[in-house]
Amino acid sequence: MQYRLAAILPGAPIDPDGIFGPGTRATLEAFQHQRGLRVDGICGEQTWNTLVEAGFRLGDRFLYRRTPMQRGDDVADLQQRLCTLGFDAGRVDGIFGDHTSHALGEFQRNAGLPTDGIVGGATLRELIRLESRHLDPELVSSVRARDLLRHAPPTLSGRHVAIGESGGLGSVTGALRRRLLLGGTRVTELHHPDDSTQAKEANELGVDVFVGLRLTPSTSACHTSFWAGAHDESLGGRRLAELVQRCVPPELDIADGGAQGMSLPILRETRMPSVLIEVGPASLVVERSAALATALSTALGHWADVSWD
């Protein structure tokens, strides 16, 4: 872990090899903050996986669509290069999925390369050569995402919302579902305890927006997160997160709450505008569940009606 941190954050204070002291913890927390992870100074599964991903550079390995999907900074670099050249690889999220595979094939076809969907030496050289001539930094994926938001119906009626909850907030999700159904919204509740599974279910359903609710007993605030990576972010997710924070009951929106861009699995892996709302303590949430559901319904209504021009 220390070797990986030193390579990613050169010059950062790290304790002698094999000793997890104050310097290593501070550097680990700096890495977690930089990568949009929970800043707890603990190298758990998600932090370790992100450390491994951060060690890949474009050209270190062959990249292609496989199961499980390849992840890493090299994939994000590839996505950014493709999108800059006008080939829509989807969000620059570092996950080599179907959008990235399709964009890579289109690039290879246009460049006169074998269309094998693999980033090898020839494809990488052509990517670098063409990018050096391309001066427009705007990503085609961002342009198309904004266009989809601009042309979406200005109402929640007829649209599909997924509400993801993994325990303890059934009263809130139920109340929110009832309010949305009254307005003609199609609602699906997702209750799997694993965030990646919830993201997969939302993607397979093709929902228009995902609202994740998580109970954090030790927290006395409402924190709303949207997906943001090193080179890209969800415009729709950011706007919804900001609206949620404006609408939540005052007693849940204390000073340390707020909208924040993060790269948590549920936000990174969903393909639609998504937010993760973490609320606590349990006693206050239960007491204010109806008010919270009303606030979230109001925020979603404003989000659907907002101008994206």
PDB file of C-alpha atoms in Angstrom:
ATOM      1  CA  MET A   1       0.000   0.000   0.000  1.00  0.00           C
ATOM      2  CA  GLN A   2       2.786   2.435   0.913  1.00  0.00           C
ATOM      3  CA  TYR A   3       4.608   1.777  -2.379  1.00  0.00           C
ATOM      4  CA  ARG A   4       1.429   2.502  -4.348  1.00  0.00           C
ATOM      5  CA  LEU A   5       0.700   5.671  -2.380  1.00  0.00           C
ATOM      6  CA  ALA A   6       4.261   6.921  -2.860  1.00  0.00           C
ATOM      7  CA  ALA A   7       4.014   6.381  -6.625  1.00  0.00           C
ATOM      8  CA  ILE A   8       0.673   8.199  -6.872  1.00  0.00           C
ATOM      9  CA  LEU A   9       1.440  11.022  -4.410  1.00  0.00           C
ATOM     10  CA  PRO A  10       5.215  11.555  -4.629  1.00  0.00           C
ATOM     11  CA  GLY A  11       6.649  13.562  -1.760  1.00  0.00           C
ATOM     12  CA  ALA A  12       3.728  12.824   0.559  1.00  0.00           C
ATOM     13  CA  PRO A  13       4.674  11.912   4.150  1.00  0.00           C
ATOM     14  CA  ILE A  14       4.809   8.132   4.522  1.00  0.00           C
ATOM     15  CA  ASP A  15       6.150   6.211   7.514  1.00  0.00           C
ATOM     16  CA  PRO A  16       9.012   3.686   7.240  1.00  0.00           C
ATOM     17  CA  ASP A  17       8.224   0.535   5.267  1.00  0.00           C
ATOM     18  CA  GLY A  18       5.625  -1.634   6.917  1.00  0.00           C
ATOM     19  CA  ILE A  19       4.608   0.866   9.603  1.00  0.00           C
ATOM     20  CA  PHE A  20       1.118   2.369   9.439  1.00  0.00           C
ATOM     21  CA  GLY A  21       1.725   5.590  11.321  1.00  0.00           C
ATOM     22  CA  PRO A  22       0.427   9.185  11.151  1.00  0.00           C
ATOM     23  CA  GLY A  23       2.218   9.935   7.871  1.00  0.00           C
ATOM     24  CA  THR A  24       0.791   6.923   6.048  1.00  0.00           C
ATOM     25  CA  ARG A  25      -2.690   7.625   7.389  1.00  0.00           C
ATOM     26  CA  ALA A  26      -2.526  11.274   6.303  1.00  0.00           C
ATOM     27  CA  THR A  27      -1.374  10.269   2.815  1.00  0.00           C
ATOM     28  CA  LEU A  28      -4.081   7.622   2.557  1.00  0.00           C
ATOM     29  CA  GLU A  29      -6.715  10.181   3.555  1.00  0.00           C
ATOM     30  CA  ALA A  30      -5.336  12.623   0.949  1.00  0.00           C
ATOM     31  CA  PHE A  31      -5.664   9.885  -1.685  1.00  0.00           C
ATOM     32  CA  GLN A  32      -9.214   9.081  -0.592  1.00  0.00           C
ATOM     33  CA  HIS A  33     -10.180  12.745  -0.806  1.00  0.00           C
ATOM     34  CA  GLN A  34      -8.569  13.106  -4.232  1.00  0.00           C
ATOM     35  CA  ARG A  35     -10.438  10.062  -5.560  1.00  0.00           C
ATOM     36  CA  GLY A  36     -13.880  10.899  -4.172  1.00  0.00           C
ATOM     37  CA  LEU A  37     -13.871   8.086  -1.605  1.00  0.00           C
ATOM     38  CA  ARG A  38     -14.952   8.129   2.010  1.00  0.00           C
ATOM     39  CA  VAL A  39     -12.119   9.764   3.935  1.00  0.00           C
ATOM     40  CA  ASP A  40     -11.645   7.443   6.894  1.00  0.00           C
ATOM     41  CA  GLY A  41      -7.927   6.606   6.771  1.00  0.00           C
ATOM     42  CA  ILE A  42      -8.753   2.905   6.364  1.00  0.00           C
ATOM     43  CA  CYS A  43      -7.530   0.872   3.397  1.00  0.00           C
ATOM     44  CA  GLY A  44     -10.667  -1.188   2.915  1.00  0.00           C
ATOM     45  CA  GLU A  45     -11.752  -3.027  -0.216  1.00  0.00           C
ATOM     46  CA  GLN A  46     -12.879   0.041  -2.149  1.00  0.00           C
ATOM     47  CA  THR A  47      -9.790   2.107  -1.300  1.00  0.00           C
ATOM     48  CA  TRP A  48      -7.481  -0.791  -2.182  1.00  0.00           C
ATOM     49  CA  ASN A  49      -9.228  -1.393  -5.509  1.00  0.00           C
ATOM     50  CA  THR A  50      -8.936   2.309  -6.315  1.00  0.00           C
ATOM     51  CA  LEU A  51      -5.236   2.256  -5.420  1.00  0.00           C
ATOM     52  CA  VAL A  52      -4.712  -0.619  -7.845  1.00  0.00           C
ATOM     53  CA  GLU A  53      -6.711   1.149 -10.579  1.00  0.00           C
ATOM     54  CA  ALA A  54      -4.672   4.326 -10.082  1.00  0.00           C
ATOM     55  CA  GLY A  55      -1.474   2.435 -10.877  1.00  0.00           C
ATOM     56  CA  PHE A  56      -2.410   1.666 -14.489  1.00  0.00           C
ATOM     57  CA  ARG A  57      -1.163   3.921 -17.290  1.00  0.00           C
ATOM     58  CA  LEU A  58      -2.403   3.749 -20.861  1.00  0.00           C
ATOM     59  CA  GLY A  59      -0.178   1.246 -22.666  1.00  0.00           C
ATOM     60  CA  ASP A  60       0.573  -0.862 -19.575  1.00  0.00           C
ATOM     61  CA  ARG A  61      -1.836  -3.611 -20.714  1.00  0.00           C
ATOM     62  CA  PHE A  62      -4.173  -4.534 -23.534  1.00  0.00           C
ATOM     63  CA  LEU A  63      -7.601  -2.991 -23.039  1.00  0.00           C
ATOM     64  CA  TYR A  64     -10.765  -4.637 -24.320  1.00  0.00           C
ATOM     65  CA  ARG A  65     -14.332  -5.504 -23.301  1.00  0.00           C
ATOM     66  CA  ARG A  66     -14.435  -8.499 -21.010  1.00  0.00           C
ATOM     67  CA  THR A  67     -16.253  -9.792 -17.937  1.00  0.00           C
ATOM     68  CA  PRO A  68     -15.590  -8.605 -15.291  1.00  0.00           C
ATOM     69  CA  MET A  69     -14.985  -5.255 -16.954  1.00  0.00           C
ATOM     70  CA  GLN A  70     -11.519  -3.740 -16.828  1.00  0.00           C
ATOM     71  CA  ARG A  71     -11.146  -0.705 -14.588  1.00  0.00           C
ATOM     72  CA  GLY A  72      -8.355   1.782 -14.106  1.00  0.00           C
ATOM     73  CA  ASP A  73      -6.820   5.129 -14.872  1.00  0.00           C
ATOM     74  CA  ASP A  74      -5.686   3.749 -18.225  1.00  0.00           C
ATOM     75  CA  VAL A  75      -9.330   3.089 -19.161  1.00  0.00           C
ATOM     76  CA  ALA A  76     -10.267   6.631 -18.093  1.00  0.00           C
ATOM     77  CA  ASP A  77      -7.410   8.010 -20.213  1.00  0.00           C
ATOM     78  CA  LEU A  78      -8.659   6.000 -23.203  1.00  0.00           C
ATOM     79  CA  GLN A  79     -12.239   7.241 -22.688  1.00  0.00           C
ATOM     80  CA  GLN A  80     -11.116  10.837 -22.467  1.00  0.00           C
ATOM     81  CA  ARG A  81      -9.028  10.569 -25.637  1.00  0.00           C
ATOM     82  CA  LEU A  82     -11.883   8.939 -27.568  1.00  0.00           C
ATOM     83  CA  CYS A  83     -14.431  11.519 -26.375  1.00  0.00           C
ATOM     84  CA  THR A  84     -12.092  14.401 -27.193  1.00  0.00           C
ATOM     85  CA  LEU A  85     -11.802  13.043 -30.738  1.00  0.00           C
ATOM     86  CA  GLY A  86     -15.590  12.848 -31.101  1.00  0.00           C
ATOM     87  CA  PHE A  87     -16.163   9.153 -30.340  1.00  0.00           C
ATOM     88  CA  ASP A  88     -18.687   8.839 -27.514  1.00  0.00           C
ATOM     89  CA  ALA A  89     -17.263   6.380 -24.977  1.00  0.00           C
ATOM     90  CA  GLY A  90     -19.787   7.407 -22.338  1.00  0.00           C
ATOM     91  CA  ARG A  91     -18.738   8.919 -19.042  1.00  0.00           C
ATOM     92  CA  VAL A  92     -15.036   9.066 -18.272  1.00  0.00           C
ATOM     93  CA  ASP A  93     -15.434   6.697 -15.343  1.00  0.00           C
ATOM     94  CA  GLY A  94     -12.544   4.273 -15.868  1.00  0.00           C
ATOM     95  CA  ILE A  95     -14.821   1.289 -16.588  1.00  0.00           C
ATOM     96  CA  PHE A  96     -14.379  -0.445 -19.962  1.00  0.00           C
ATOM     97  CA  GLY A  97     -18.004  -1.211 -20.805  1.00  0.00           C
ATOM     98  CA  ASP A  98     -20.140  -1.416 -23.927  1.00  0.00           C
ATOM     99  CA  HIS A  99     -20.061   2.327 -24.705  1.00  0.00           C
ATOM    100  CA  THR A 100     -16.272   2.372 -24.570  1.00  0.00           C
ATOM    101  CA  SER A 101     -16.031  -0.762 -26.705  1.00  0.00           C
ATOM    102  CA  HIS A 102     -18.358   0.700 -29.351  1.00  0.00           C
ATOM    103  CA  ALA A 103     -16.476   4.017 -29.432  1.00  0.00           C
ATOM    104  CA  LEU A 104     -13.148   2.200 -29.755  1.00  0.00           C
ATOM    105  CA  GLY A 105     -14.452   0.156 -32.697  1.00  0.00           C
ATOM    106  CA  GLU A 106     -15.703   3.332 -34.419  1.00  0.00           C
ATOM    107  CA  PHE A 107     -12.325   4.978 -33.895  1.00  0.00           C
ATOM    108  CA  GLN A 108     -10.467   1.990 -35.335  1.00  0.00           C
ATOM    109  CA  ARG A 109     -12.768   1.927 -38.375  1.00  0.00           C
ATOM    110  CA  ASN A 110     -12.282   5.639 -39.026  1.00  0.00           C
ATOM    111  CA  ALA A 111      -8.516   5.372 -38.551  1.00  0.00           C
ATOM    112  CA  GLY A 112      -8.191   2.438 -40.970  1.00  0.00           C
ATOM    113  CA  LEU A 113      -7.095   0.047 -38.237  1.00  0.00           C
ATOM    114  CA  PRO A 114      -8.231  -3.548 -37.694  1.00  0.00           C
ATOM    115  CA  THR A 115     -11.577  -3.315 -35.876  1.00  0.00           C
ATOM    116  CA  ASP A 116     -10.794  -5.760 -33.102  1.00  0.00           C
ATOM    117  CA  GLY A 117     -11.926  -3.666 -30.100  1.00  0.00           C
ATOM    118  CA  ILE A 118      -8.483  -4.028 -28.494  1.00  0.00           C
ATOM    119  CA  VAL A 119      -6.157  -1.196 -27.521  1.00  0.00           C
ATOM    120  CA  GLY A 120      -2.779  -2.496 -28.635  1.00  0.00           C
ATOM    121  CA  GLY A 121       0.317  -0.698 -29.866  1.00  0.00           C
ATOM    122  CA  ALA A 122      -1.031   0.438 -33.260  1.00  0.00           C
ATOM    123  CA  THR A 123      -4.295   1.754 -31.839  1.00  0.00           C
ATOM    124  CA  LEU A 124      -2.523   3.584 -29.020  1.00  0.00           C
ATOM    125  CA  ARG A 125      -0.062   5.234 -31.408  1.00  0.00           C
ATOM    126  CA  GLU A 126      -2.919   6.450 -33.609  1.00  0.00           C
ATOM    127  CA  LEU A 127      -4.835   7.781 -30.608  1.00  0.00           C
ATOM    128  CA  ILE A 128      -1.807   9.786 -29.474  1.00  0.00           C
ATOM    129  CA  ARG A 129      -1.056  11.025 -33.006  1.00  0.00           C
ATOM    130  CA  LEU A 130      -4.575  12.251 -33.678  1.00  0.00           C
ATOM    131  CA  GLU A 131      -5.093  13.757 -30.235  1.00  0.00           C
ATOM    132  CA  SER A 132      -2.029  15.961 -30.678  1.00  0.00           C
ATOM    133  CA  ARG A 133      -3.836  17.640 -33.611  1.00  0.00           C
ATOM    134  CA  HIS A 134      -7.142  18.066 -31.797  1.00  0.00           C
ATOM    135  CA  LEU A 135      -7.468  21.315 -29.877  1.00  0.00           C
ATOM    136  CA  ASP A 136     -11.094  21.141 -28.665  1.00  0.00           C
ATOM    137  CA  PRO A 137     -11.028  19.821 -25.074  1.00  0.00           C
ATOM    138  CA  GLU A 138     -14.815  19.362 -24.713  1.00  0.00           C
ATOM    139  CA  LEU A 139     -15.906  15.748 -24.414  1.00  0.00           C
ATOM    140  CA  VAL A 140     -18.549  14.541 -26.860  1.00  0.00           C
ATOM    141  CA  SER A 141     -20.030  12.433 -24.045  1.00  0.00           C
ATOM    142  CA  SER A 142     -20.663  15.581 -21.989  1.00  0.00           C
ATOM    143  CA  VAL A 143     -22.246  17.341 -24.971  1.00  0.00           C
ATOM    144  CA  ARG A 144     -24.614  14.418 -25.588  1.00  0.00           C
ATOM    145  CA  ALA A 145     -25.475  14.024 -21.910  1.00  0.00           C
ATOM    146  CA  ARG A 146     -26.413  17.715 -21.755  1.00  0.00           C
ATOM    147  CA  ASP A 147     -28.461  17.346 -24.940  1.00  0.00           C
ATOM    148  CA  LEU A 148     -30.404  14.406 -23.481  1.00  0.00           C
ATOM    149  CA  LEU A 149     -31.220  16.448 -20.389  1.00  0.00           C
ATOM    150  CA  ARG A 150     -32.257  19.417 -22.519  1.00  0.00           C
ATOM    151  CA  HIS A 151     -34.738  17.371 -24.571  1.00  0.00           C
ATOM    152  CA  ALA A 152     -36.196  15.315 -21.711  1.00  0.00           C
ATOM    153  CA  PRO A 153     -39.844  15.988 -20.727  1.00  0.00           C
ATOM    154  CA  PRO A 154     -40.135  18.890 -18.229  1.00  0.00           C
ATOM    155  CA  THR A 155     -42.141  16.706 -15.837  1.00  0.00           C
ATOM    156  CA  LEU A 156     -41.798  13.470 -13.886  1.00  0.00           C
ATOM    157  CA  SER A 157     -45.075  12.161 -15.291  1.00  0.00           C
ATOM    158  CA  GLY A 158     -44.385   9.060 -17.375  1.00  0.00           C
ATOM    159  CA  ARG A 159     -40.739   8.889 -16.337  1.00  0.00           C
ATOM    160  CA  HIS A 160     -39.112   6.027 -14.439  1.00  0.00           C
ATOM    161  CA  VAL A 161     -37.460   6.630 -11.063  1.00  0.00           C
ATOM    162  CA  ALA A 162     -35.553   3.994  -9.091  1.00  0.00           C
ATOM    163  CA  ILE A 163     -35.279   4.365  -5.329  1.00  0.00           C
ATOM    164  CA  GLY A 164     -32.451   2.325  -3.838  1.00  0.00           C
ATOM    165  CA  GLU A 165     -32.421   1.530  -0.114  1.00  0.00           C
ATOM    166  CA  SER A 166     -30.494  -1.117   1.787  1.00  0.00           C
ATOM    167  CA  GLY A 167     -32.096  -1.097   5.212  1.00  0.00           C
ATOM    168  CA  GLY A 168     -33.662   1.157   7.814  1.00  0.00           C
ATOM    169  CA  LEU A 169     -35.357   3.658   5.511  1.00  0.00           C
ATOM    170  CA  GLY A 170     -38.398   1.738   4.347  1.00  0.00           C
ATOM    171  CA  SER A 171     -40.757   4.381   5.725  1.00  0.00           C
ATOM    172  CA  VAL A 172     -39.043   7.105   3.676  1.00  0.00           C
ATOM    173  CA  THR A 173     -38.885   5.091   0.445  1.00  0.00           C
ATOM    174  CA  GLY A 174     -42.516   4.043   0.815  1.00  0.00           C
ATOM    175  CA  ALA A 175     -43.684   7.601   1.403  1.00  0.00           C
ATOM    176  CA  LEU A 176     -41.582   8.892  -1.502  1.00  0.00           C
ATOM    177  CA  ARG A 177     -42.926   6.172  -3.792  1.00  0.00           C
ATOM    178  CA  ARG A 178     -46.536   7.087  -2.971  1.00  0.00           C
ATOM    179  CA  ARG A 179     -45.933  10.776  -3.658  1.00  0.00           C
ATOM    180  CA  LEU A 180     -44.259  10.088  -6.995  1.00  0.00           C
ATOM    181  CA  LEU A 181     -46.993   7.665  -8.094  1.00  0.00           C
ATOM    182  CA  LEU A 182     -49.608  10.361  -7.481  1.00  0.00           C
ATOM    183  CA  GLY A 183     -47.825  12.494 -10.075  1.00  0.00           C
ATOM    184  CA  GLY A 184     -47.827   9.771 -12.725  1.00  0.00           C
ATOM    185  CA  THR A 185     -44.220   8.696 -12.183  1.00  0.00           C
ATOM    186  CA  ARG A 186     -43.249   5.057 -12.616  1.00  0.00           C
ATOM    187  CA  VAL A 187     -41.334   3.966  -9.504  1.00  0.00           C
ATOM    188  CA  THR A 188     -39.201   0.897  -8.770  1.00  0.00           C
ATOM    189  CA  GLU A 189     -37.768   0.228  -5.327  1.00  0.00           C
ATOM    190  CA  LEU A 190     -34.425  -1.583  -5.088  1.00  0.00           C
ATOM    191  CA  HIS A 191     -33.473  -3.184  -1.780  1.00  0.00           C
ATOM    192  CA  HIS A 192     -30.406  -5.326  -2.459  1.00  0.00           C
ATOM    193  CA  PRO A 193     -27.756  -4.707   0.238  1.00  0.00           C
ATOM    194  CA  ASP A 194     -24.929  -4.477  -2.314  1.00  0.00           C
ATOM    195  CA  ASP A 195     -24.501  -1.119  -4.053  1.00  0.00           C
ATOM    196  CA  SER A 196     -23.051  -2.575  -7.255  1.00  0.00           C
ATOM    197  CA  THR A 197     -26.030  -4.909  -7.557  1.00  0.00           C
ATOM    198  CA  GLN A 198     -28.438  -2.005  -7.134  1.00  0.00           C
ATOM    199  CA  ALA A 199     -26.558  -0.093  -9.846  1.00  0.00           C
ATOM    200  CA  LYS A 200     -26.777  -3.100 -12.185  1.00  0.00           C
ATOM    201  CA  GLU A 201     -30.517  -3.455 -11.532  1.00  0.00           C
ATOM    202  CA  ALA A 202     -31.111   0.252 -12.244  1.00  0.00           C
ATOM    203  CA  ASN A 203     -29.112   0.008 -15.474  1.00  0.00           C
ATOM    204  CA  GLU A 204     -31.026  -3.055 -16.654  1.00  0.00           C
ATOM    205  CA  LEU A 205     -34.335  -1.312 -15.939  1.00  0.00           C
ATOM    206  CA  GLY A 206     -33.210   1.718 -17.959  1.00  0.00           C
ATOM    207  CA  VAL A 207     -34.558   4.169 -15.373  1.00  0.00           C
ATOM    208  CA  ASP A 208     -34.381   7.917 -15.972  1.00  0.00           C
ATOM    209  CA  VAL A 209     -32.967   8.792 -12.560  1.00  0.00           C
ATOM    210  CA  PHE A 210     -31.709   6.904  -9.506  1.00  0.00           C
ATOM    211  CA  VAL A 211     -32.157   8.065  -5.908  1.00  0.00           C
ATOM    212  CA  GLY A 212     -30.120   6.143  -3.349  1.00  0.00           C
ATOM    213  CA  LEU A 213     -31.007   6.427   0.353  1.00  0.00           C
ATOM    214  CA  ARG A 214     -28.643   5.280   3.092  1.00  0.00           C
ATOM    215  CA  LEU A 215     -29.073   5.474   6.851  1.00  0.00           C
ATOM    216  CA  THR A 216     -25.957   6.638   8.720  1.00  0.00           C
ATOM    217  CA  PRO A 217     -26.766   6.342  12.441  1.00  0.00           C
ATOM    218  CA  SER A 218     -23.674   8.263  13.552  1.00  0.00           C
ATOM    219  CA  THR A 219     -24.454  11.266  11.331  1.00  0.00           C
ATOM    220  CA  SER A 220     -26.650  14.213  12.237  1.00  0.00           C
ATOM    221  CA  ALA A 221     -27.064  15.678   8.776  1.00  0.00           C
ATOM    222  CA  CYS A 222     -28.161  15.052   5.210  1.00  0.00           C
ATOM    223  CA  HIS A 223     -25.269  14.499   2.807  1.00  0.00           C
ATOM    224  CA  THR A 224     -26.098  14.212  -0.898  1.00  0.00           C
ATOM    225  CA  SER A 225     -23.483  12.924  -3.349  1.00  0.00           C
ATOM    226  CA  PHE A 226     -23.365  12.775  -7.146  1.00  0.00           C
ATOM    227  CA  TRP A 227     -20.875  11.065  -9.433  1.00  0.00           C
ATOM    228  CA  ALA A 228     -17.677  12.954 -10.187  1.00  0.00           C
ATOM    229  CA  GLY A 229     -14.389  11.612 -11.494  1.00  0.00           C
ATOM    230  CA  ALA A 230     -11.016  13.190 -12.216  1.00  0.00           C
ATOM    231  CA  HIS A 231     -12.030  14.344 -15.718  1.00  0.00           C
ATOM    232  CA  ASP A 232     -15.817  14.187 -15.813  1.00  0.00           C
ATOM    233  CA  GLU A 233     -18.941  14.449 -13.705  1.00  0.00           C
ATOM    234  CA  SER A 234     -22.676  13.864 -13.972  1.00  0.00           C
ATOM    235  CA  LEU A 235     -24.331  17.179 -14.777  1.00  0.00           C
ATOM    236  CA  GLY A 236     -27.792  15.790 -14.053  1.00  0.00           C
ATOM    237  CA  GLY A 237     -26.603  14.198 -10.825  1.00  0.00           C
ATOM    238  CA  ARG A 238     -24.976  17.409  -9.612  1.00  0.00           C
ATOM    239  CA  ARG A 239     -28.098  19.467 -10.254  1.00  0.00           C
ATOM    240  CA  LEU A 240     -30.331  16.965  -8.457  1.00  0.00           C
ATOM    241  CA  ALA A 241     -27.938  16.765  -5.484  1.00  0.00           C
ATOM    242  CA  GLU A 242     -27.977  20.553  -5.142  1.00  0.00           C
ATOM    243  CA  LEU A 243     -31.772  20.626  -5.304  1.00  0.00           C
ATOM    244  CA  VAL A 244     -32.067  17.900  -2.661  1.00  0.00           C
ATOM    245  CA  GLN A 245     -29.908  19.899  -0.274  1.00  0.00           C
ATOM    246  CA  ARG A 246     -32.066  22.974  -0.833  1.00  0.00           C
ATOM    247  CA  CYS A 247     -35.294  21.073  -0.157  1.00  0.00           C
ATOM    248  CA  VAL A 248     -34.462  18.848   2.825  1.00  0.00           C
ATOM    249  CA  PRO A 249     -36.011  19.777   6.188  1.00  0.00           C
ATOM    250  CA  PRO A 250     -33.905  22.387   8.040  1.00  0.00           C
ATOM    251  CA  GLU A 251     -33.197  20.084  10.985  1.00  0.00           C
ATOM    252  CA  LEU A 252     -31.493  17.625   8.610  1.00  0.00           C
ATOM    253  CA  ASP A 253     -29.518  20.253   6.681  1.00  0.00           C
ATOM    254  CA  ILE A 254     -27.022  21.387   9.286  1.00  0.00           C
ATOM    255  CA  ALA A 255     -23.652  22.976   8.638  1.00  0.00           C
ATOM    256  CA  ASP A 256     -21.689  19.855   7.710  1.00  0.00           C
ATOM    257  CA  GLY A 257     -24.228  18.649   5.142  1.00  0.00           C
ATOM    258  CA  GLY A 258     -24.072  19.470   1.441  1.00  0.00           C
ATOM    259  CA  ALA A 259     -23.831  18.212  -2.124  1.00  0.00           C
ATOM    260  CA  GLN A 260     -20.509  16.598  -2.992  1.00  0.00           C
ATOM    261  CA  GLY A 261     -19.018  14.904  -6.031  1.00  0.00           C
ATOM    262  CA  MET A 262     -17.824  11.386  -5.204  1.00  0.00           C
ATOM    263  CA  SER A 263     -16.823   8.165  -6.954  1.00  0.00           C
ATOM    264  CA  LEU A 264     -18.669   5.651  -4.792  1.00  0.00           C
ATOM    265  CA  PRO A 265     -19.735   2.424  -6.576  1.00  0.00           C
ATOM    266  CA  ILE A 266     -23.469   3.227  -6.625  1.00  0.00           C
ATOM    267  CA  LEU A 267     -22.741   6.580  -8.307  1.00  0.00           C
ATOM    268  CA  ARG A 268     -19.930   5.443 -10.568  1.00  0.00           C
ATOM    269  CA  GLU A 269     -21.702   2.365 -11.893  1.00  0.00           C
ATOM    270  CA  THR A 270     -25.187   3.748 -12.568  1.00  0.00           C
ATOM    271  CA  ARG A 271     -25.610   4.944 -16.161  1.00  0.00           C
ATOM    272  CA  MET A 272     -28.201   7.646 -15.454  1.00  0.00           C
ATOM    273  CA  PRO A 273     -28.252  10.805 -13.295  1.00  0.00           C
ATOM    274  CA  SER A 274     -27.932   9.490  -9.748  1.00  0.00           C
ATOM    275  CA  VAL A 275     -27.636  10.766  -6.206  1.00  0.00           C
ATOM    276  CA  LEU A 276     -26.821   9.086  -2.912  1.00  0.00           C
ATOM    277  CA  ILE A 277     -28.561  10.659   0.091  1.00  0.00           C
ATOM    278  CA  GLU A 278     -27.099   9.724   3.470  1.00  0.00           C
ATOM    279  CA  VAL A 279     -29.195  10.748   6.463  1.00  0.00           C
ATOM    280  CA  GLY A 280     -29.171  10.267  10.221  1.00  0.00           C
ATOM    281  CA  PRO A 281     -29.641   9.747  13.069  1.00  0.00           C
ATOM    282  CA  ALA A 282     -32.310   7.058  12.807  1.00  0.00           C
ATOM    283  CA  SER A 283     -34.595   8.595  15.443  1.00  0.00           C
ATOM    284  CA  LEU A 284     -34.766  11.927  13.620  1.00  0.00           C
ATOM    285  CA  VAL A 285     -35.214  10.314  10.194  1.00  0.00           C
ATOM    286  CA  VAL A 286     -38.123   8.177  11.410  1.00  0.00           C
ATOM    287  CA  GLU A 287     -39.748  11.191  13.030  1.00  0.00           C
ATOM    288  CA  ARG A 288     -39.326  13.299   9.902  1.00  0.00           C
ATOM    289  CA  SER A 289     -39.797  10.581   7.248  1.00  0.00           C
ATOM    290  CA  ALA A 290     -42.929  12.188   5.745  1.00  0.00           C
ATOM    291  CA  ALA A 291     -41.252  15.601   5.525  1.00  0.00           C
ATOM    292  CA  LEU A 292     -38.122  14.072   4.006  1.00  0.00           C
ATOM    293  CA  ALA A 293     -40.149  12.174   1.391  1.00  0.00           C
ATOM    294  CA  THR A 294     -42.015  15.371   0.495  1.00  0.00           C
ATOM    295  CA  ALA A 295     -38.714  17.243   0.158  1.00  0.00           C
ATOM    296  CA  LEU A 296     -37.231  14.580  -2.124  1.00  0.00           C
ATOM    297  CA  SER A 297     -40.363  14.511  -4.276  1.00  0.00           C
ATOM    298  CA  THR A 298     -40.198  18.306  -4.574  1.00  0.00           C
ATOM    299  CA  ALA A 299     -36.503  18.196  -5.491  1.00  0.00           C
ATOM    300  CA  LEU A 300     -37.163  15.596  -8.201  1.00  0.00           C
ATOM    301  CA  GLY A 301     -40.000  17.724  -9.601  1.00  0.00           C
ATOM    302  CA  HIS A 302     -37.746  20.789  -9.774  1.00  0.00           C
ATOM    303  CA  TRP A 303     -35.004  18.690 -11.348  1.00  0.00           C
ATOM    304  CA  ALA A 304     -37.306  17.506 -14.145  1.00  0.00           C
ATOM    305  CA  ASP A 305     -38.489  21.063 -14.773  1.00  0.00           C
ATOM    306  CA  VAL A 306     -35.090  22.780 -14.728  1.00  0.00           C
ATOM    307  CA  SER A 307     -33.692  24.447 -17.853  1.00  0.00           C
ATOM    308  CA  TRP A 308     -30.493  22.840 -19.170  1.00  0.00           C
ATOM    309  CA  ASP A 309     -29.688  25.575 -21.711  1.00  0.00           C
TER     310      ASP A 309
END
